[in-house]
Amino acid sequence: MKFDDDVKKRLKRIEGQVRGVLKMMEEGESCKDVVSQLVAVRSAVDKTVAYVVATNLEKTLLEEKAGSKANKAVKDAVDLLIKSK
């Protein structure tokens, strides 16, 4: 699968969020604020996983049309989403 620029932008944003959390820790910010930012990072990663899976599933379904390969693609996508949780 070729990953588009949107996925890369999402990951770069997440990378910046993680660096921000590390800076907060180094500066002695409160646990509440650090955890809040970590939750935001986790949410951004979850959304990125869902985007990648959905994009790949859409591409596969359009290429394969209906049939056993399409059914397998849907099952594989569901399995990936379950693993990501």
PDB file of C-alpha atoms in Angstrom:
ATOM      1  CA  MET A   1       0.000   0.000   0.000  1.00  0.00           C
ATOM      2  CA  LYS A   2       1.199   3.477  -0.811  1.00  0.00           C
ATOM      3  CA  PHE A   3       0.605   5.920   2.035  1.00  0.00           C
ATOM      4  CA  ASP A   4      -0.639   9.353   1.026  1.00  0.00           C
ATOM      5  CA  ASP A   5       0.517  12.727   2.294  1.00  0.00           C
ATOM      6  CA  ASP A   6      -2.425  12.955   4.708  1.00  0.00           C
ATOM      7  CA  VAL A   7      -1.145   9.970   6.709  1.00  0.00           C
ATOM      8  CA  LYS A   8       2.355  11.420   6.802  1.00  0.00           C
ATOM      9  CA  LYS A   9       1.012  14.799   7.982  1.00  0.00           C
ATOM     10  CA  ARG A  10      -0.974  13.073  10.715  1.00  0.00           C
ATOM     11  CA  LEU A  11       2.111  11.214  11.923  1.00  0.00           C
ATOM     12  CA  LYS A  12       4.253  14.353  11.891  1.00  0.00           C
ATOM     13  CA  ARG A  13       1.582  16.094  13.977  1.00  0.00           C
ATOM     14  CA  ILE A  14       1.594  13.170  16.420  1.00  0.00           C
ATOM     15  CA  GLU A  15       5.389  13.307  16.552  1.00  0.00           C
ATOM     16  CA  GLY A  16       5.142  16.981  17.532  1.00  0.00           C
ATOM     17  CA  GLN A  17       2.570  16.149  20.201  1.00  0.00           C
ATOM     18  CA  VAL A  18       4.879  13.511  21.699  1.00  0.00           C
ATOM     19  CA  ARG A  19       7.784  15.959  21.757  1.00  0.00           C
ATOM     20  CA  GLY A  20       5.488  18.429  23.490  1.00  0.00           C
ATOM     21  CA  VAL A  21       4.595  15.853  26.145  1.00  0.00           C
ATOM     22  CA  LEU A  22       8.277  15.120  26.757  1.00  0.00           C
ATOM     23  CA  LYS A  23       8.930  18.846  27.168  1.00  0.00           C
ATOM     24  CA  MET A  24       6.048  19.095  29.623  1.00  0.00           C
ATOM     25  CA  MET A  25       7.558  16.255  31.657  1.00  0.00           C
ATOM     26  CA  GLU A  26      10.987  17.873  31.633  1.00  0.00           C
ATOM     27  CA  GLU A  27       9.464  21.152  32.800  1.00  0.00           C
ATOM     28  CA  GLY A  28       7.620  19.441  35.651  1.00  0.00           C
ATOM     29  CA  GLU A  29       4.080  20.048  34.419  1.00  0.00           C
ATOM     30  CA  SER A  30       1.264  18.477  36.400  1.00  0.00           C
ATOM     31  CA  CYS A  31       0.368  14.821  35.991  1.00  0.00           C
ATOM     32  CA  LYS A  32      -3.149  15.839  34.952  1.00  0.00           C
ATOM     33  CA  ASP A  33      -1.862  17.997  32.089  1.00  0.00           C
ATOM     34  CA  VAL A  34       0.625  15.350  30.918  1.00  0.00           C
ATOM     35  CA  VAL A  35      -2.006  12.606  30.964  1.00  0.00           C
ATOM     36  CA  SER A  36      -4.425  14.864  29.112  1.00  0.00           C
ATOM     37  CA  GLN A  37      -1.882  15.322  26.323  1.00  0.00           C
ATOM     38  CA  LEU A  38      -1.066  11.605  26.257  1.00  0.00           C
ATOM     39  CA  VAL A  39      -4.757  10.861  25.798  1.00  0.00           C
ATOM     40  CA  ALA A  40      -4.786  13.307  22.875  1.00  0.00           C
ATOM     41  CA  VAL A  41      -1.794  11.488  21.341  1.00  0.00           C
ATOM     42  CA  ARG A  42      -3.516   8.128  21.749  1.00  0.00           C
ATOM     43  CA  SER A  43      -6.666   9.484  20.131  1.00  0.00           C
ATOM     44  CA  ALA A  44      -4.674  10.857  17.193  1.00  0.00           C
ATOM     45  CA  VAL A  45      -2.936   7.494  16.720  1.00  0.00           C
ATOM     46  CA  ASP A  46      -6.277   5.642  16.873  1.00  0.00           C
ATOM     47  CA  LYS A  47      -7.749   7.949  14.233  1.00  0.00           C
ATOM     48  CA  THR A  48      -4.697   7.452  12.031  1.00  0.00           C
ATOM     49  CA  VAL A  49      -4.995   3.667  12.313  1.00  0.00           C
ATOM     50  CA  ALA A  50      -8.666   3.865  11.356  1.00  0.00           C
ATOM     51  CA  TYR A  51      -7.861   6.138   8.410  1.00  0.00           C
ATOM     52  CA  VAL A  52      -5.163   3.779   7.099  1.00  0.00           C
ATOM     53  CA  VAL A  53      -7.404   0.723   7.425  1.00  0.00           C
ATOM     54  CA  ALA A  54     -10.413   2.457   5.858  1.00  0.00           C
ATOM     55  CA  THR A  55      -8.370   3.818   2.966  1.00  0.00           C
ATOM     56  CA  ASN A  56      -6.824   0.430   2.283  1.00  0.00           C
ATOM     57  CA  LEU A  57     -10.209  -1.310   2.539  1.00  0.00           C
ATOM     58  CA  GLU A  58     -11.813   1.152   0.142  1.00  0.00           C
ATOM     59  CA  LYS A  59      -9.002   0.693  -2.376  1.00  0.00           C
ATOM     60  CA  THR A  60      -9.171  -3.097  -2.084  1.00  0.00           C
ATOM     61  CA  LEU A  61     -12.940  -3.204  -2.499  1.00  0.00           C
ATOM     62  CA  LEU A  62     -12.838  -0.963  -5.547  1.00  0.00           C
ATOM     63  CA  GLU A  63     -10.140  -3.125  -7.126  1.00  0.00           C
ATOM     64  CA  GLU A  64     -11.588  -6.514  -6.229  1.00  0.00           C
ATOM     65  CA  LYS A  65     -15.272  -5.689  -6.605  1.00  0.00           C
ATOM     66  CA  ALA A  66     -17.563  -8.220  -4.927  1.00  0.00           C
ATOM     67  CA  GLY A  67     -16.382 -11.729  -4.213  1.00  0.00           C
ATOM     68  CA  SER A  68     -14.321 -13.806  -1.856  1.00  0.00           C
ATOM     69  CA  LYS A  69     -11.298 -11.490  -2.041  1.00  0.00           C
ATOM     70  CA  ALA A  70     -13.489  -8.536  -1.098  1.00  0.00           C
ATOM     71  CA  ASN A  71     -14.992 -10.513   1.780  1.00  0.00           C
ATOM     72  CA  LYS A  72     -11.497 -11.416   2.979  1.00  0.00           C
ATOM     73  CA  ALA A  73     -10.459  -7.753   2.718  1.00  0.00           C
ATOM     74  CA  VAL A  74     -13.356  -6.719   4.937  1.00  0.00           C
ATOM     75  CA  LYS A  75     -12.511  -9.436   7.483  1.00  0.00           C
ATOM     76  CA  ASP A  76      -8.835  -8.420   7.462  1.00  0.00           C
ATOM     77  CA  ALA A  77      -9.774  -4.761   7.990  1.00  0.00           C
ATOM     78  CA  VAL A  78     -12.006  -5.628  10.937  1.00  0.00           C
ATOM     79  CA  ASP A  79      -9.229  -7.766  12.423  1.00  0.00           C
ATOM     80  CA  LEU A  80      -6.769  -4.861  12.100  1.00  0.00           C
ATOM     81  CA  LEU A  81      -9.148  -2.499  13.839  1.00  0.00           C
ATOM     82  CA  ILE A  82      -9.691  -4.972  16.656  1.00  0.00           C
ATOM     83  CA  LYS A  83      -5.926  -5.443  17.088  1.00  0.00           C
ATOM     84  CA  SER A  84      -5.410  -1.685  17.277  1.00  0.00           C
ATOM     85  CA  LYS A  85      -7.593  -1.385  20.384  1.00  0.00           C
TER      86      LYS A  85
END
